[in-house]
Amino acid sequence: MEVLEYQLPEERIAWKPKDKRSDAKLLYAKSGNITDEKFSDVSKIIGGKYHLILNETKVVNARLHLKKPTGGSLEVFCLEPEGGDISERLAQTNQVEWRCLLGGAKKWKEGFIVAEEFYAGKKLQLKAEKISFFNGAFKLAFSWSSPKLSFSEILEIFGKTPLPPYIKRRAETSDIKRYQTVFAKNEGSVAAPTASLHFTEGILHKLGQVGVEQVKVNLHVGAGTFKPISSLVDEHIMHHELFDVHIDELRRLSVLENLIAVGTTAVRTVESLFILAVQLKQNGAEDLAKPQIVRQWDWKSQPLLFGDYHDAFSFLVSKCEESGLEKVYGYTSLMIVPGFKFKVITGLITNFHMPKSTLLFLVSAFIGESWREVYSHALENDYRFLSYGDSSLLIP
């Protein structure tokens, strides 16, 4: 399978968001027909026909700058905790261990790296010690001088908004708000679910008025989302991401029709849930209290055990009820490429993605070769690309 490629001029990348979220353009592609719309009119397009799946994850200030004893600065990008539930680890006080990427790691031989800030009228110190290196990331032990503060609060104080690597500028104060969805709730992502950045409270209200229901899921976006496919597609190692979905949302998924996923992360969450339902039914009783695992190619060997997604989600609801659990959670490395059979979604709202990216492969799997026509139209009609760019509504 060839790596998907197109020419993206640098001037087409959106370096900053528009002044208003809803000012984004919306490329509407349905059954091969393309029209140019405004995102602010999305309720008129889908009202009375479709329902939305939204990712409630919240971006943390994952980018830190600490100094070596010699005075040189190092950039630390916090990926995920070393074991345990991410919300529990973010709430941890006094100290925590975290998997991180290090800029200039070779310059840090030993000892602590340190950052200082004034907080509540006192000098607050953050220290990091290198513990080990594994699978492309360093395990760091963080500790701080005010033991009552949580690691989440430490990131708020010391961290910067983790803008994508292709946005070549420093994060600004405005990014704290704009690189976050208006419905962000659950801390843990190091990248925003960018398809949702165009929604405003007003648009969500209008959607509700025209009968569009909202299903809320949670998938914490990892830095691996920016990793291009540089080798053969079958050899690409897909990153894993933590997801969880409450039983009430599973109940909604089991009865709603015509679901549009807002973003590739919402797609991967609900399609992973379908795969998980098949695995649970196939393998018999499983401990749902433990994190469930969906591997990147599990979809290639799945038997047909459910008539449709309604049956699959009803099955997950029953399993949760039997176990007395409020949610299903786990890790997914699901990689969606052409040949994947979508079981849940009818449509997709998404931004325009990088060449050679796994996100572009997902789009190609969903709408086929017409992705080239969609992207050519966007390039020819002044659409803005990538995280802070314009949007598309894709319905095969």
XYZ file of C-alpha atoms in Angstrom:
396
model
C 0.000 0.000 0.000
C 1.475 3.338 -1.068
C 2.079 6.147 1.387
C -0.480 8.902 0.684
C 1.175 12.066 -0.553
C 0.223 15.488 -1.836
C 2.006 18.842 -2.067
C 1.179 21.131 0.857
C 2.631 24.622 0.383
C 3.862 26.097 3.655
C 1.708 29.196 3.199
C -1.419 27.014 3.357
C -0.662 25.905 6.919
C -2.644 27.884 9.492
C -0.066 29.238 11.925
C -2.720 30.877 14.096
C -6.454 30.354 14.602
C -8.995 32.742 13.120
C -10.295 35.486 15.408
C -13.536 33.565 15.913
C -13.776 29.788 16.089
C -16.884 29.649 13.921
C -15.308 31.731 11.120
C -13.771 28.575 9.685
C -14.783 27.443 6.221
C -16.477 24.071 5.823
C -15.889 21.885 2.785
C -18.985 19.707 2.463
C -18.422 16.537 0.436
C -21.354 14.149 0.079
C -21.614 11.313 -2.418
C -18.892 12.885 -4.556
C -20.401 16.395 -4.645
C -18.387 19.226 -3.066
C -19.743 22.577 -1.903
C -18.162 25.428 0.042
C -19.982 26.283 3.261
C -19.416 28.118 6.545
C -18.826 26.144 9.715
C -21.255 28.450 11.499
C -23.992 26.922 9.292
C -23.234 23.317 10.245
C -26.546 23.005 12.135
C -28.465 23.809 8.922
C -26.597 21.064 7.064
C -26.946 18.206 9.550
C -30.007 19.243 11.569
C -32.822 16.681 11.634
C -30.644 14.039 9.968
C -27.542 13.263 12.020
C -26.087 13.111 15.541
C -22.540 13.934 16.692
C -19.831 12.048 18.567
C -17.530 14.470 20.439
C -14.226 13.849 22.217
C -14.231 15.530 25.665
C -10.511 15.237 26.283
C -8.659 18.279 27.632
C -5.153 19.312 26.592
C -2.599 19.700 29.384
C 0.320 22.148 29.305
C 2.694 19.344 28.415
C 5.694 21.418 27.258
C 8.157 22.351 30.027
C 11.483 24.224 30.025
C 13.942 23.335 32.787
C 17.585 24.240 33.329
C 20.662 22.095 33.920
C 23.045 22.885 36.813
C 25.325 24.515 34.224
C 22.522 26.885 33.195
C 21.601 25.409 29.811
C 17.904 24.918 29.078
C 16.193 21.661 28.099
C 12.696 21.196 26.682
C 10.657 18.414 28.277
C 7.515 17.167 26.537
C 5.347 15.156 28.932
C 3.713 12.210 27.151
C 1.938 10.023 29.705
C 2.342 8.725 33.258
C 4.476 5.729 34.042
C 1.666 3.300 34.838
C -1.720 3.977 36.362
C -4.743 5.982 35.345
C -3.799 9.362 33.871
C -6.387 11.310 35.899
C -5.092 9.728 39.112
C -1.497 10.553 38.199
C -2.359 14.146 37.323
C -4.000 14.466 40.746
C -0.899 13.067 42.463
C 0.904 15.418 44.841
C 4.543 15.821 45.873
C 6.099 13.670 43.129
C 5.272 11.622 40.030
C 6.989 9.582 37.307
C 6.200 10.439 33.680
C 7.282 9.300 30.215
C 8.742 12.270 28.333
C 10.510 13.389 25.201
C 13.648 15.479 25.767
C 15.010 18.176 23.502
C 18.799 18.205 23.822
C 18.883 14.997 25.879
C 22.571 14.350 25.068
C 23.498 17.532 26.906
C 21.992 16.262 30.158
C 24.472 13.800 31.637
C 23.433 13.599 35.302
C 21.804 15.376 38.234
C 18.573 17.329 38.336
C 17.127 19.845 35.939
C 15.145 22.627 37.568
C 12.571 25.341 36.877
C 11.380 28.103 39.208
C 8.258 30.256 39.208
C 6.600 32.576 41.706
C 3.240 31.184 42.816
C 0.951 32.537 45.567
C 3.673 34.951 46.612
C 6.349 32.298 47.071
C 9.091 30.806 44.922
C 8.049 27.367 43.650
C 10.673 24.931 42.389
C 10.150 22.001 40.034
C 12.856 19.331 39.738
C 13.225 16.437 37.291
C 15.563 13.454 37.485
C 16.293 11.038 34.648
C 15.423 7.452 35.594
C 15.607 5.388 32.398
C 15.121 5.311 28.631
C 12.765 2.903 26.875
C 10.934 2.718 23.560
C 11.900 6.198 22.420
C 11.050 8.064 25.628
C 12.680 8.932 28.962
C 11.150 8.143 32.312
C 11.553 11.201 34.525
C 10.826 11.588 38.224
C 9.303 14.997 38.964
C 9.146 16.563 42.421
C 8.182 20.053 43.571
C 8.669 22.234 46.602
C 4.984 22.706 47.461
C 3.813 19.146 48.185
C 0.123 20.058 48.376
C -0.004 20.980 44.690
C -1.044 18.289 42.188
C 0.942 17.514 39.059
C -1.951 18.955 37.066
C -1.482 22.259 38.886
C 2.279 22.068 38.347
C 1.732 21.733 34.594
C -0.625 24.718 34.685
C 2.026 26.809 36.441
C 5.172 25.719 34.593
C 3.899 24.306 31.318
C 3.169 25.789 27.919
C 0.482 24.866 25.405
C 1.849 21.921 23.356
C 1.351 23.330 19.870
C 2.001 20.827 17.040
C 5.594 20.633 15.750
C 4.625 22.098 12.359
C 3.444 25.346 13.982
C 6.844 26.994 14.135
C 6.261 29.650 16.771
C 6.166 29.837 20.531
C 2.856 29.284 22.266
C 1.094 32.519 23.149
C -1.380 33.353 25.898
C -4.236 33.138 23.402
C -3.327 29.510 22.594
C -4.244 28.454 26.133
C -7.896 29.011 25.233
C -7.889 28.467 21.476
C -5.989 25.144 21.464
C -8.765 23.724 23.649
C -12.324 22.779 22.762
C -15.188 24.643 24.443
C -16.404 21.328 25.902
C -13.003 20.025 27.076
C -13.476 18.165 30.354
C -11.021 15.325 31.038
C -7.337 16.247 31.316
C -4.787 14.055 29.571
C -4.166 14.998 25.922
C -0.917 16.429 24.594
C -2.617 17.468 21.342
C -6.074 18.868 20.726
C -8.875 16.995 18.929
C -8.666 19.773 16.369
C -11.845 19.014 14.422
C -13.726 20.218 17.513
C -11.937 23.567 17.784
C -14.499 25.244 15.475
C -17.456 24.574 17.765
C -18.782 27.361 19.970
C -21.405 27.288 22.706
C -23.733 29.027 20.242
C -23.250 26.398 17.542
C -23.781 23.584 20.043
C -26.989 25.272 21.197
C -28.243 25.592 17.603
C -27.456 21.919 16.993
C -29.550 20.982 20.009
C -32.438 23.114 18.763
C -32.557 21.215 15.463
C -32.489 17.784 17.141
C -28.790 16.927 16.851
C -27.846 14.888 19.920
C -24.284 14.773 21.255
C -22.538 11.592 22.372
C -19.476 12.284 24.532
C -16.468 9.962 24.459
C -12.944 10.427 25.757
C -9.673 9.610 24.029
C -6.467 11.275 25.217
C -4.551 12.308 22.104
C -0.874 11.348 22.122
C 2.131 12.921 20.411
C 2.273 9.908 18.091
C -0.569 11.448 16.113
C 2.085 13.661 14.438
C 4.357 10.752 13.486
C 4.414 10.381 9.677
C 4.415 7.034 7.919
C 7.996 6.925 6.685
C 8.182 3.242 5.770
C 5.791 0.695 4.344
C 2.312 1.147 5.799
C 2.231 -2.395 7.181
C 5.468 -1.691 9.062
C 4.268 1.497 10.756
C 4.004 1.146 14.531
C 0.803 2.883 15.576
C 0.914 4.756 18.879
C -1.439 3.762 21.694
C -3.910 6.159 23.295
C -6.063 5.889 26.405
C -9.835 5.945 25.926
C -12.863 5.661 28.183
C -16.597 5.837 27.534
C -19.292 6.093 30.213
C -22.131 3.557 30.242
C -24.685 6.334 29.633
C -22.924 7.242 26.387
C -22.808 3.552 25.396
C -26.570 3.445 25.877
C -26.950 6.451 23.584
C -24.704 4.855 20.968
C -26.854 1.720 21.096
C -30.002 3.567 19.954
C -28.925 6.577 17.842
C -28.741 6.421 14.044
C -26.666 8.379 11.512
C -23.647 9.194 13.646
C -21.080 11.775 12.564
C -17.729 11.560 14.351
C -16.142 14.921 15.100
C -12.485 14.170 14.483
C -10.364 11.116 13.851
C -10.015 10.532 17.605
C -13.789 10.116 17.942
C -13.708 7.683 14.993
C -10.957 5.597 16.543
C -12.760 5.525 19.885
C -16.134 4.238 18.693
C -14.691 1.867 16.092
C -12.345 0.488 18.780
C -15.362 -0.061 21.023
C -17.013 -2.150 18.310
C -13.858 -4.257 17.952
C -13.689 -4.599 21.736
C -17.299 -5.827 21.866
C -16.461 -8.554 19.330
C -13.395 -9.579 21.336
C -15.368 -9.784 24.574
C -18.136 -11.850 23.019
C -15.648 -14.118 21.256
C -13.426 -14.746 24.278
C -16.119 -15.091 26.925
C -15.996 -13.498 30.363
C -13.394 -10.773 30.763
C -12.535 -8.478 33.649
C -13.852 -5.128 32.415
C -12.428 -3.430 35.490
C -9.005 -3.827 33.869
C -7.903 -1.713 30.907
C -8.943 -3.281 27.606
C -6.524 -3.456 24.681
C -7.305 -2.914 20.995
C -4.263 -3.519 18.770
C -3.663 -1.790 15.471
C -4.572 -4.701 13.175
C -7.196 -6.464 15.308
C -9.844 -5.466 12.766
C -8.308 -7.711 10.105
C -9.264 -10.924 11.895
C -12.675 -10.123 13.355
C -15.582 -12.574 13.000
C -19.096 -11.258 12.333
C -20.721 -11.629 15.750
C -23.089 -8.634 15.729
C -25.760 -7.556 13.297
C -24.762 -3.907 13.655
C -23.251 -1.414 16.087
C -26.505 -1.141 18.061
C -26.135 -4.787 19.072
C -22.441 -4.322 19.870
C -22.978 -1.323 22.147
C -25.987 -2.975 23.832
C -23.681 -5.902 24.557
C -21.085 -3.580 26.142
C -23.815 -1.956 28.246
C -24.927 -5.373 29.518
C -21.335 -6.308 30.368
C -20.893 -3.079 32.333
C -24.163 -3.678 34.181
C -23.163 -7.253 35.050
C -19.813 -6.010 36.390
C -21.254 -2.982 38.188
C -19.016 -0.644 36.164
C -19.742 2.892 34.984
C -17.412 2.890 31.997
C -15.297 0.896 29.579
C -11.686 2.000 29.345
C -8.411 0.885 27.874
C -5.805 1.558 25.211
C -6.248 1.559 21.460
C -3.620 1.396 18.745
C -6.239 0.976 16.027
C -4.811 1.908 12.631
C -7.443 2.621 9.998
C -6.340 2.251 6.384
C -8.152 1.408 3.117
C -9.821 -1.968 3.533
C -11.145 -1.117 6.989
C -14.925 -1.614 7.244
C -16.473 1.206 9.285
C -19.119 -0.240 11.585
C -20.321 2.841 13.465
C -19.984 6.195 11.725
C -21.991 7.616 8.826
C -20.034 10.850 8.477
C -16.860 12.606 9.588
C -16.076 16.212 10.498
C -12.332 16.737 10.301
C -9.614 19.263 9.433
C -7.161 18.855 6.547
C -4.233 16.625 7.484
C -0.531 16.310 6.749
C 0.725 14.220 3.825
C 1.920 10.733 4.844
C -0.056 10.876 8.095
C -2.147 8.105 9.639
C -4.970 10.673 9.804
C -4.958 11.057 6.023
C -5.097 7.269 5.702
C -8.207 7.250 7.890
C -9.847 9.825 5.615
C -8.877 7.766 2.571
C -10.331 4.630 4.136
C -13.595 6.478 4.775
C -14.212 8.240 1.442
C -11.919 6.292 -0.857
C -9.884 7.849 -3.650
C -12.161 10.907 -3.648
C -9.931 12.243 -0.845
C -7.658 13.520 -3.630
C -10.501 15.553 -5.159
C -11.415 16.914 -1.714
C -7.841 18.009 -0.965
C -7.319 19.452 -4.449
C -10.502 21.485 -4.043
C -9.346 22.723 -0.636
C -5.945 23.763 -2.010
C -7.479 25.504 -5.017
C -10.046 27.386 -2.931
C -7.885 28.887 -0.200
C -8.738 26.531 2.651
C -6.399 26.679 5.631
C -4.740 23.383 6.576
C -3.833 21.430 9.745
C -4.701 22.031 13.401
C -5.750 25.691 13.281
C -7.128 25.370 9.770
C -10.559 25.003 8.190
C -12.919 22.052 8.393
C -14.591 19.453 6.215
C -17.760 17.386 6.503
C -17.320 14.094 4.684
C -20.231 11.742 3.951
C -19.538 8.916 1.477
